Amino acid sequence: MWLAFTQAHAQAAEKTLATCKNKMELLKSVTHPTEFWALLKFQYGGGKDHIMPKVDESSLSSDMKRCLELLNLTSRSFAAVIQALDSELRPAVCIFYLVLRALDTLEDDMSIPVDKKTTLLKQFYTYLYDKDWRFMESTEKDKVVLEEFQVISAEFRQLKPVFQDVIADIAKKMGEGMTKFLVDKVGTMAQWDEYCHYVAGLVGIGLSRLFSASGLEGEEVGKDEGLANSLGLLLQKTNIIRDYLEDVRKGREFWPKEAWSKYTTELTDFQMPRNLDQAVPCLNVLITNALKHVPDVLTYMSRIRNQSVFNFCAIPQTMAVATLAACYNNKAVFSSVVKIRKGQAVDLMMRSNNMVNVRSVFFQYIGQICTLLYSDPTIPEGVTTWELVADIRAQCVEGLGYNLDSGSILQKTSVQVVGVATVIAMGIAYYGGYFVS
Ligand code: D3A
């Protein structure tokens, strides 16, 4: 009774807090009409239920229910997107996510000596078949996934063998790969790609294989590892760029030395206001490098046929491109964490539902970088960025023209004319000397 009373109060307090938070978010977006409208539609117009439908959990085993709770504990927003996947994929992706979260928690835990951690990471995939394995010594925020690993591994063993094989194979390769970067930091740009491949590219590859194995996507999606890898690299590089401050404060370095050593002798120096003139060009170089994965992402997304898989893949990608646009040439990366507004995030979620909308999101946010470059020709490293963003925008527009379902020649032609005109204008501005690094 007492418990019920306090639980009811806690729930009421949580609801009130959430309502206040929602109102605050609405206020933040009040000067951005599209976002304001998106927030209203999402909260009150059924948008939320459309993207994140409520799932009936009554038929699930108690272990699976606990896995869903763990998923919600470790990533509330992502949990909703995973639960919106069609039923064949939902449990497999949920377990894959928790297994990866456990591996990641081991990798991040600085309290585990390197020798012990190396063994744990390399052996990790075998623990999926060991009903007794769990790890009680972690000091990390998400340690619960290691402490309750028996529940996760029990559900793993309930999955279809084809799903089990994909998850175990990726966990094996990822654990092995992570050990290469336990002592040595990321040096060259090639090593940056290699590190991001182990921690996120392999996720893209594994998920793509799960999509195909479920029958919801064709074989091609699971077989093209290059494209799937690019999805992971764009996400991981975006996180690494955005989280500069948080990481250096925790004594971690994920920015590649080959890039930052051209501007400073210590990566930590970028935090100091007097070094911003060196920090920002390096930031721009890394963002340009991350944006190189965008063409692959567009090709990958254009192959996805199932609506729930499409939303699941597109939401993180549109958010990543919006984050990169917010970080570009932005000194704030070195003094705080640059985040997109909730209104913006909701607008992105609602527009991550088909290829035409995804292309228009990419076009818009890459356009934000173009506008910056256009308005300030002295932006450091701007010329290389310019060449790339012009290409990406052309690809977005080209795709838009050919994917318009209504198919009127006039419509397609007008989109192409606007696209070509934009690219020509960019070219004239560039070669006319408006952009100098
Ligand atoms: C590359 O992995 C994919 C993917 O490949 C085909 C498809 C969808 C999602 C992911 C990927 C992912 O997305 C998250 C991520 C970043 C780095 C690794 N991952 C990852 C780990 C495990 C799985 C899938 Cl199963 C992106 C992410 O975590 N977020 C946080 C929540 C955000 C979206 C981005 C949503 C929000 O509301 O803020």
Short mmCIF file of C-alpha atoms and ligand atoms in Angstrom, two decimals:
data_model
loop_
_atom_site.label_atom_id
_atom_site.label_comp_id
_atom_site.label_asym_id
_atom_site.label_seq_id
_atom_site.Cartn_x
_atom_site.Cartn_y
_atom_site.Cartn_z
CA MET A 1 0.00 0.00 0.00
CA TRP A 2 2.74 2.40 1.05
CA LEU A 3 4.68 1.37 -2.03
CA ALA A 4 1.64 1.94 -4.23
CA PHE A 5 1.15 5.36 -2.67
CA THR A 6 4.72 6.48 -3.23
CA GLN A 7 4.82 4.96 -6.71
CA ALA A 8 1.67 6.86 -7.66
CA HIS A 9 3.23 10.07 -6.37
CA ALA A 10 6.49 9.40 -8.16
CA GLN A 11 4.60 8.75 -11.39
CA ALA A 12 2.58 11.94 -10.96
CA ALA A 13 5.75 13.94 -10.24
CA GLU A 14 7.47 12.43 -13.28
CA LYS A 15 4.46 13.33 -15.45
CA THR A 16 4.41 16.92 -14.13
CA LEU A 17 8.14 17.21 -14.74
CA ALA A 18 7.75 15.85 -18.26
CA THR A 19 4.94 18.35 -18.95
CA CYS A 20 7.12 21.22 -17.69
CA LYS A 21 10.03 19.97 -19.81
CA ASN A 22 7.78 19.77 -22.86
CA LYS A 23 6.63 23.35 -22.25
CA MET A 24 10.25 24.50 -21.96
CA GLU A 25 11.10 22.75 -25.22
CA LEU A 26 8.11 24.42 -26.88
CA LEU A 27 9.40 27.79 -25.67
CA LYS A 28 12.90 27.10 -27.03
CA SER A 29 11.42 26.43 -30.47
CA VAL A 30 9.03 29.37 -30.46
CA THR A 31 11.21 31.33 -32.89
CA HIS A 32 11.39 28.31 -35.24
CA PRO A 33 7.85 27.78 -36.57
CA THR A 34 8.58 24.41 -38.24
CA GLU A 35 9.99 22.99 -35.03
CA PHE A 36 7.23 24.47 -32.92
CA TRP A 37 4.65 22.85 -35.19
CA ALA A 38 6.58 19.54 -35.17
CA LEU A 39 6.63 19.51 -31.35
CA LEU A 40 2.88 20.13 -31.17
CA LYS A 41 2.17 17.46 -33.79
CA PHE A 42 4.48 15.00 -32.02
CA GLN A 43 3.13 15.51 -28.50
CA TYR A 44 -0.53 16.17 -29.12
CA GLY A 45 -1.28 15.24 -32.74
CA GLY A 46 -0.48 11.52 -32.66
CA GLY A 47 3.00 11.92 -34.24
CA LYS A 48 4.67 10.13 -31.32
CA ASP A 49 2.40 7.09 -31.56
CA HIS A 50 3.01 6.95 -35.30
CA ILE A 51 6.83 6.81 -35.03
CA MET A 52 6.98 5.01 -31.68
CA PRO A 53 3.82 2.88 -31.44
CA LYS A 54 3.05 1.32 -28.04
CA VAL A 55 3.86 -2.39 -28.10
CA ASP A 56 1.80 -5.04 -26.31
CA GLU A 57 4.22 -6.66 -23.85
CA SER A 58 1.73 -9.00 -22.14
CA SER A 59 2.84 -12.10 -24.11
CA LEU A 60 6.58 -11.59 -23.42
CA SER A 61 8.66 -13.76 -21.07
CA SER A 62 9.80 -12.15 -17.81
CA ASP A 63 13.41 -12.17 -19.10
CA MET A 64 12.40 -10.34 -22.29
CA LYS A 65 10.42 -7.80 -20.23
CA ARG A 66 13.54 -7.20 -18.14
CA CYS A 67 15.59 -6.77 -21.35
CA LEU A 68 13.16 -4.08 -22.49
CA GLU A 69 13.55 -2.36 -19.12
CA LEU A 70 17.34 -2.51 -19.49
CA LEU A 71 17.01 -1.06 -22.99
CA ASN A 72 14.93 1.83 -21.60
CA LEU A 73 17.41 2.36 -18.76
CA THR A 74 20.41 2.63 -21.09
CA SER A 75 18.84 4.63 -23.94
CA ARG A 76 15.29 5.87 -23.53
CA SER A 77 14.88 7.59 -26.88
CA PHE A 78 16.59 4.85 -28.89
CA ALA A 79 14.60 2.17 -27.05
CA ALA A 80 11.39 3.61 -28.48
CA VAL A 81 12.79 3.52 -32.02
CA ILE A 82 13.94 -0.11 -31.59
CA GLN A 83 10.55 -1.13 -30.21
CA ALA A 84 8.88 0.36 -33.27
CA LEU A 85 10.60 -2.24 -35.50
CA ASP A 86 8.39 -4.92 -37.04
CA SER A 87 7.95 -7.94 -34.79
CA GLU A 88 10.46 -10.32 -36.48
CA LEU A 89 13.31 -7.90 -35.87
CA ARG A 90 12.35 -6.29 -32.55
CA PRO A 91 13.75 -8.90 -30.11
CA ALA A 92 16.88 -9.52 -32.22
CA VAL A 93 17.79 -5.82 -32.42
CA CYS A 94 16.94 -5.28 -28.74
CA ILE A 95 19.30 -8.10 -27.69
CA PHE A 96 21.96 -6.98 -30.19
CA TYR A 97 21.81 -3.47 -28.70
CA LEU A 98 22.16 -4.76 -25.10
CA VAL A 99 25.03 -7.11 -26.02
CA LEU A 100 26.86 -4.20 -27.68
CA ARG A 101 26.12 -1.93 -24.72
CA ALA A 102 27.70 -4.55 -22.40
CA LEU A 103 30.81 -4.79 -24.59
CA ASP A 104 31.05 -0.99 -24.79
CA THR A 105 30.72 -0.71 -20.99
CA LEU A 106 33.67 -3.09 -20.55
CA GLU A 107 35.73 -1.10 -23.08
CA ASP A 108 34.97 2.23 -21.35
CA ASP A 109 35.68 1.02 -17.80
CA MET A 110 39.01 2.56 -16.76
CA SER A 111 38.97 0.67 -13.45
CA ILE A 112 39.67 -2.66 -15.24
CA PRO A 113 43.43 -3.31 -15.74
CA VAL A 114 44.41 -3.52 -19.44
CA ASP A 115 45.45 -7.23 -19.32
CA LYS A 116 42.18 -8.27 -17.74
CA LYS A 117 40.18 -6.06 -20.10
CA THR A 118 41.94 -7.55 -23.15
CA THR A 119 40.91 -11.05 -22.08
CA LEU A 120 37.34 -9.97 -21.30
CA LEU A 121 36.91 -8.23 -24.67
CA LYS A 122 38.39 -11.12 -26.68
CA GLN A 123 36.37 -13.76 -24.80
CA PHE A 124 33.21 -11.70 -24.64
CA TYR A 125 31.36 -13.45 -27.49
CA THR A 126 31.76 -16.82 -25.72
CA TYR A 127 29.87 -15.46 -22.68
CA LEU A 128 26.74 -15.34 -24.85
CA TYR A 129 26.62 -19.15 -24.58
CA ASP A 130 27.55 -19.29 -20.88
CA LYS A 131 24.40 -19.11 -18.76
CA ASP A 132 26.38 -18.26 -15.61
CA TRP A 133 28.54 -15.37 -16.86
CA ARG A 134 28.04 -11.91 -15.48
CA PHE A 135 30.38 -9.14 -14.38
CA MET A 136 29.89 -7.46 -11.02
CA GLU A 137 33.01 -5.27 -10.80
CA SER A 138 32.20 -2.49 -13.23
CA THR A 139 32.10 1.10 -12.05
CA GLU A 140 30.45 2.46 -15.20
CA LYS A 141 27.07 4.23 -15.49
CA ASP A 142 25.56 1.34 -17.50
CA LYS A 143 27.06 -1.46 -15.34
CA VAL A 144 23.57 -2.98 -14.93
CA VAL A 145 23.88 -4.65 -18.38
CA LEU A 146 26.98 -6.51 -17.16
CA GLU A 147 25.49 -7.33 -13.75
CA GLU A 148 22.34 -8.74 -15.38
CA PHE A 149 24.08 -10.27 -18.39
CA GLN A 150 22.56 -13.68 -17.54
CA VAL A 151 19.12 -12.32 -18.45
CA ILE A 152 20.41 -10.87 -21.73
CA SER A 153 22.32 -14.03 -22.71
CA ALA A 154 19.30 -16.23 -21.85
CA GLU A 155 17.19 -14.20 -24.30
CA PHE A 156 20.02 -14.27 -26.83
CA ARG A 157 19.89 -18.09 -26.80
CA GLN A 158 16.12 -17.91 -27.48
CA LEU A 159 16.69 -16.07 -30.77
CA LYS A 160 16.63 -17.91 -34.12
CA PRO A 161 20.09 -19.47 -34.80
CA VAL A 162 20.65 -17.20 -37.81
CA PHE A 163 20.24 -14.10 -35.58
CA GLN A 164 22.47 -15.63 -32.89
CA ASP A 165 25.22 -16.27 -35.44
CA VAL A 166 25.22 -12.65 -36.67
CA ILE A 167 25.29 -11.20 -33.13
CA ALA A 168 28.04 -13.53 -31.89
CA ASP A 169 30.16 -12.93 -35.02
CA ILE A 170 29.94 -9.14 -34.65
CA ALA A 171 30.65 -9.32 -30.88
CA LYS A 172 33.74 -11.45 -31.62
CA LYS A 173 35.10 -9.04 -34.25
CA MET A 174 34.27 -5.95 -32.20
CA GLY A 175 35.84 -7.28 -28.98
CA GLU A 176 39.01 -8.24 -30.86
CA GLY A 177 39.14 -4.86 -32.64
CA MET A 178 38.64 -2.86 -29.45
CA THR A 179 41.75 -4.42 -27.90
CA LYS A 180 43.89 -2.78 -30.62
CA PHE A 181 43.06 0.67 -29.23
CA LEU A 182 43.27 0.03 -25.48
CA VAL A 183 46.79 1.41 -25.14
CA ASP A 184 47.50 3.19 -28.44
CA LYS A 185 45.43 6.23 -29.27
CA VAL A 186 43.96 6.93 -32.70
CA GLY A 187 46.88 8.24 -34.82
CA THR A 188 46.30 8.41 -38.55
CA MET A 189 43.09 9.18 -40.40
CA ALA A 190 43.13 5.53 -41.55
CA GLN A 191 43.22 4.47 -37.89
CA TRP A 192 40.28 6.76 -37.17
CA ASP A 193 38.31 4.86 -39.83
CA GLU A 194 39.54 1.56 -38.39
CA TYR A 195 38.53 2.42 -34.81
CA CYS A 196 35.11 3.67 -35.94
CA HIS A 197 34.69 0.48 -38.00
CA TYR A 198 35.19 -1.69 -34.89
CA VAL A 199 32.87 0.25 -32.61
CA ALA A 200 30.12 1.33 -35.06
CA GLY A 201 30.78 0.16 -38.63
CA LEU A 202 30.44 -3.44 -37.46
CA VAL A 203 27.11 -2.48 -35.86
CA GLY A 204 25.87 -1.29 -39.25
CA ILE A 205 27.11 -4.50 -40.87
CA GLY A 206 25.51 -6.70 -38.19
CA LEU A 207 22.18 -4.87 -38.31
CA SER A 208 22.08 -5.06 -42.11
CA ARG A 209 22.64 -8.82 -41.90
CA LEU A 210 19.79 -9.05 -39.34
CA PHE A 211 17.50 -7.04 -41.66
CA SER A 212 18.16 -9.44 -44.54
CA ALA A 213 17.93 -12.55 -42.34
CA SER A 214 14.51 -11.42 -41.10
CA GLY A 215 13.26 -11.32 -44.68
CA LEU A 216 12.15 -7.71 -44.24
CA GLU A 217 14.98 -6.55 -46.52
CA GLY A 218 16.55 -8.08 -49.59
CA GLU A 219 19.87 -9.95 -49.60
CA GLU A 220 21.75 -7.01 -51.11
CA VAL A 221 21.33 -4.93 -47.91
CA GLY A 222 23.10 -7.54 -45.76
CA LYS A 223 25.83 -8.22 -48.31
CA ASP A 224 27.05 -4.67 -49.08
CA GLU A 225 29.35 -4.23 -46.08
CA GLY A 226 30.95 -1.06 -47.44
CA LEU A 227 27.68 0.87 -47.39
CA ALA A 228 26.62 -0.53 -43.99
CA ASN A 229 30.02 0.39 -42.56
CA SER A 230 29.59 3.99 -43.76
CA LEU A 231 26.38 4.37 -41.73
CA GLY A 232 28.31 3.47 -38.58
CA LEU A 233 31.27 5.69 -39.45
CA LEU A 234 29.10 8.77 -39.98
CA LEU A 235 27.37 8.22 -36.59
CA GLN A 236 30.53 7.45 -34.64
CA LYS A 237 32.59 10.28 -36.12
CA THR A 238 29.75 12.71 -35.35
CA ASN A 239 29.68 11.54 -31.70
CA ILE A 240 33.47 11.81 -31.43
CA ILE A 241 33.50 15.33 -32.91
CA ARG A 242 30.60 16.58 -30.78
CA ASP A 243 31.90 14.99 -27.55
CA TYR A 244 35.39 16.55 -27.71
CA LEU A 245 35.08 18.36 -24.37
CA GLU A 246 33.37 15.55 -22.47
CA ASP A 247 36.03 13.06 -23.64
CA VAL A 248 39.14 15.16 -22.93
CA ARG A 249 37.77 15.98 -19.48
CA LYS A 250 37.51 12.23 -18.80
CA GLY A 251 41.07 11.75 -20.07
CA ARG A 252 39.97 10.13 -23.35
CA GLU A 253 41.17 11.09 -26.82
CA PHE A 254 39.37 9.99 -29.97
CA TRP A 255 40.31 12.82 -32.36
CA PRO A 256 42.98 11.49 -34.76
CA LYS A 257 46.48 12.86 -34.11
CA GLU A 258 47.19 13.20 -37.84
CA ALA A 259 44.51 15.94 -37.94
CA TRP A 260 45.07 17.79 -34.65
CA SER A 261 48.90 17.68 -34.68
CA LYS A 262 48.84 20.17 -37.58
CA TYR A 263 47.33 22.74 -35.22
CA THR A 264 48.58 21.95 -31.69
CA THR A 265 51.01 19.81 -29.69
CA GLU A 266 48.38 18.53 -27.20
CA LEU A 267 44.74 17.77 -28.05
CA THR A 268 43.66 19.04 -24.61
CA ASP A 269 44.94 22.55 -25.52
CA PHE A 270 41.90 23.17 -27.73
CA GLN A 271 39.85 23.73 -24.56
CA MET A 272 41.67 26.96 -23.84
CA PRO A 273 40.00 30.06 -25.34
CA ARG A 274 43.37 31.36 -26.59
CA ASN A 275 43.70 28.27 -28.84
CA LEU A 276 40.35 28.58 -30.60
CA ASP A 277 42.00 29.84 -33.81
CA GLN A 278 43.77 26.47 -34.04
CA ALA A 279 40.89 24.37 -32.72
CA VAL A 280 38.21 25.50 -35.19
CA PRO A 281 40.11 24.64 -38.43
CA CYS A 282 40.78 21.16 -37.02
CA LEU A 283 37.09 20.81 -36.17
CA ASN A 284 36.18 21.78 -39.74
CA VAL A 285 38.63 19.24 -41.19
CA LEU A 286 37.07 16.43 -39.14
CA ILE A 287 33.51 17.42 -40.01
CA THR A 288 34.44 17.46 -43.71
CA ASN A 289 35.95 13.99 -43.29
CA ALA A 290 32.75 12.71 -41.62
CA LEU A 291 30.57 14.18 -44.36
CA LYS A 292 32.41 12.04 -46.94
CA HIS A 293 30.23 9.12 -45.78
CA VAL A 294 26.99 10.89 -46.72
CA PRO A 295 26.83 9.65 -50.37
CA ASP A 296 27.09 6.01 -49.17
CA VAL A 297 24.39 6.65 -46.56
CA LEU A 298 22.03 7.97 -49.25
CA THR A 299 22.66 4.93 -51.45
CA TYR A 300 22.11 2.55 -48.50
CA MET A 301 18.88 4.27 -47.48
CA SER A 302 17.52 4.18 -51.03
CA ARG A 303 17.72 0.35 -50.91
CA ILE A 304 15.59 -0.02 -47.74
CA ARG A 305 12.05 -1.24 -48.42
CA ASN A 306 10.49 -1.89 -44.97
CA GLN A 307 9.01 1.22 -43.31
CA SER A 308 10.03 0.34 -39.73
CA VAL A 309 13.61 -0.46 -40.82
CA PHE A 310 13.71 2.77 -42.82
CA ASN A 311 12.72 4.92 -39.81
CA PHE A 312 15.12 3.06 -37.53
CA CYS A 313 18.08 3.65 -39.88
CA ALA A 314 17.19 7.16 -41.04
CA ILE A 315 16.55 8.83 -37.65
CA PRO A 316 20.15 8.55 -36.36
CA GLN A 317 21.54 9.60 -39.77
CA THR A 318 19.44 12.77 -40.12
CA MET A 319 20.27 13.65 -36.51
CA ALA A 320 23.97 13.13 -37.21
CA VAL A 321 23.94 15.43 -40.27
CA ALA A 322 22.03 18.10 -38.27
CA THR A 323 24.59 17.77 -35.44
CA LEU A 324 27.52 18.14 -37.85
CA ALA A 325 25.89 21.27 -39.32
CA ALA A 326 25.43 22.67 -35.79
CA CYS A 327 29.08 21.96 -34.93
CA TYR A 328 30.61 23.27 -38.19
CA ASN A 329 32.91 26.24 -37.52
CA ASN A 330 31.37 26.46 -34.04
CA LYS A 331 33.68 27.48 -31.17
CA ALA A 332 31.09 26.24 -28.66
CA VAL A 333 32.25 22.63 -29.32
CA PHE A 334 35.31 23.47 -27.18
CA SER A 335 33.43 24.89 -24.20
CA SER A 336 30.14 22.91 -24.05
CA VAL A 337 28.24 20.06 -25.70
CA VAL A 338 26.54 21.31 -28.87
CA LYS A 339 23.10 19.70 -29.00
CA ILE A 340 20.21 20.05 -31.39
CA ARG A 341 17.00 21.44 -29.91
CA LYS A 342 14.23 18.97 -28.98
CA GLY A 343 11.98 20.68 -31.53
CA GLN A 344 14.61 20.10 -34.19
CA ALA A 345 15.02 16.44 -33.13
CA VAL A 346 11.27 15.86 -33.34
CA ASP A 347 11.08 17.55 -36.74
CA LEU A 348 13.94 15.29 -37.91
CA MET A 349 12.26 12.15 -36.55
CA MET A 350 9.05 12.94 -38.36
CA ARG A 351 10.88 13.65 -41.62
CA SER A 352 13.00 10.47 -41.45
CA ASN A 353 10.22 8.40 -43.01
CA ASN A 354 10.97 8.30 -46.74
CA MET A 355 13.72 9.00 -49.25
CA VAL A 356 12.30 12.30 -50.50
CA ASN A 357 12.17 13.68 -46.94
CA VAL A 358 15.61 12.31 -46.00
CA ARG A 359 17.16 13.95 -49.08
CA SER A 360 15.43 17.21 -48.24
CA VAL A 361 16.75 17.04 -44.63
CA PHE A 362 20.30 16.41 -45.86
CA PHE A 363 19.91 19.19 -48.46
CA GLN A 364 18.70 21.61 -45.77
CA TYR A 365 21.43 20.93 -43.19
CA ILE A 366 24.26 20.68 -45.69
CA GLY A 367 22.80 23.97 -47.03
CA GLN A 368 23.32 25.47 -43.56
CA ILE A 369 27.05 24.78 -43.98
CA CYS A 370 26.94 26.26 -47.52
CA THR A 371 25.35 29.44 -46.16
CA LEU A 372 28.08 29.77 -43.55
CA LEU A 373 30.80 29.28 -46.17
CA TYR A 374 29.11 31.72 -48.50
CA SER A 375 28.68 34.43 -45.87
CA ASP A 376 32.24 34.14 -44.56
CA PRO A 377 34.87 33.34 -47.20
CA THR A 378 37.60 33.31 -44.53
CA ILE A 379 36.26 30.19 -42.79
CA PRO A 380 39.30 27.97 -42.18
CA GLU A 381 39.51 24.83 -44.36
CA GLY A 382 36.36 26.05 -46.15
CA VAL A 383 37.48 25.24 -49.70
CA THR A 384 37.65 21.47 -49.23
CA THR A 385 34.34 21.52 -47.40
CA TRP A 386 32.80 23.56 -50.20
CA GLU A 387 33.72 21.05 -52.91
CA LEU A 388 32.21 18.19 -50.92
CA VAL A 389 28.99 19.89 -49.81
CA ALA A 390 28.31 21.05 -53.37
CA ASP A 391 28.57 17.42 -54.55
CA ILE A 392 26.31 16.14 -51.76
CA ARG A 393 23.65 18.77 -52.43
CA ALA A 394 23.72 17.90 -56.13
CA GLN A 395 23.23 14.20 -55.21
CA CYS A 396 20.28 15.10 -52.95
CA VAL A 397 18.60 17.16 -55.65
CA GLU A 398 19.25 14.60 -58.38
CA GLY A 399 17.66 11.96 -56.17
CA LEU A 400 14.70 14.16 -55.38
CA GLY A 401 13.98 14.71 -59.05
CA TYR A 402 14.00 11.02 -59.91
CA ASN A 403 12.06 9.91 -56.86
CA LEU A 404 9.06 12.18 -57.10
CA ASP A 405 6.21 9.70 -57.20
CA SER A 406 3.79 12.01 -58.98
CA GLY A 407 6.37 11.85 -61.77
CA SER A 408 5.40 14.98 -63.68
CA ILE A 409 8.17 15.91 -66.11
CA LEU A 410 7.65 19.57 -65.21
CA GLN A 411 8.14 18.85 -61.52
CA LYS A 412 11.26 16.78 -62.12
CA THR A 413 12.67 19.33 -64.51
CA SER A 414 12.06 22.27 -62.18
CA VAL A 415 13.78 20.44 -59.30
CA GLN A 416 16.70 19.66 -61.61
CA VAL A 417 16.88 23.26 -62.84
CA VAL A 418 16.98 24.58 -59.26
CA GLY A 419 19.61 21.96 -58.37
CA VAL A 420 21.79 22.63 -61.39
CA ALA A 421 21.45 26.41 -60.85
CA THR A 422 22.53 25.99 -57.22
CA VAL A 423 25.55 23.92 -58.21
CA ILE A 424 26.52 26.41 -60.98
CA ALA A 425 26.14 29.34 -58.54
CA MET A 426 28.31 27.48 -56.04
CA GLY A 427 30.90 26.85 -58.76
CA ILE A 428 30.95 30.50 -59.89
CA ALA A 429 31.29 31.67 -56.29
CA TYR A 430 34.07 29.18 -55.65
CA TYR A 431 36.09 29.78 -58.80
CA GLY A 432 35.34 33.50 -58.61
CA GLY A 433 37.45 33.56 -55.49
CA TYR A 434 34.71 34.09 -52.90
CA PHE A 435 36.08 31.20 -50.91
CA VAL A 436 39.59 31.25 -49.64
CA SER A 437 40.83 29.15 -46.78
C1 D3A B 1 25.29 1.96 -37.55
O1 D3A B 1 24.36 1.41 -36.74
C2 D3A B 1 23.02 1.71 -36.88
C3 D3A B 1 22.30 1.30 -38.03
O2 D3A B 1 23.02 0.63 -39.00
C4 D3A B 1 22.34 0.06 -40.09
C5 D3A B 1 20.93 1.55 -38.11
C6 D3A B 1 20.29 2.22 -37.07
C7 D3A B 1 20.99 2.62 -35.93
C8 D3A B 1 22.35 2.37 -35.84
C9 D3A B 1 23.15 2.81 -34.64
C10 D3A B 1 23.32 1.79 -33.55
O3 D3A B 1 22.61 4.02 -34.14
C11 D3A B 1 23.15 4.55 -32.92
C12 D3A B 1 24.62 4.40 -32.82
C13 D3A B 1 25.62 5.31 -32.85
C14 D3A B 1 26.81 4.63 -32.69
C15 D3A B 1 26.50 3.27 -32.57
N1 D3A B 1 25.14 3.15 -32.65
C16 D3A B 1 24.36 1.97 -32.61
C17 D3A B 1 24.56 1.01 -31.61
C18 D3A B 1 23.72 -0.10 -31.53
C19 D3A B 1 22.68 -0.24 -32.44
C20 D3A B 1 22.47 0.71 -33.45
CL1 D3A B 1 21.64 -1.60 -32.31
C21 D3A B 1 22.64 5.97 -32.81
C22 D3A B 1 22.26 6.36 -31.41
O4 D3A B 1 22.58 5.67 -30.47
N2 D3A B 1 21.52 7.50 -31.23
C23 D3A B 1 21.11 7.92 -29.89
C24 D3A B 1 19.64 8.14 -29.87
C25 D3A B 1 19.19 9.08 -31.00
C26 D3A B 1 19.64 8.55 -32.33
C27 D3A B 1 21.10 8.39 -32.31
C28 D3A B 1 17.69 9.19 -31.01
C29 D3A B 1 17.21 10.31 -30.15
O5 D3A B 1 16.02 10.34 -29.92
O6 D3A B 1 17.97 11.17 -29.69
#
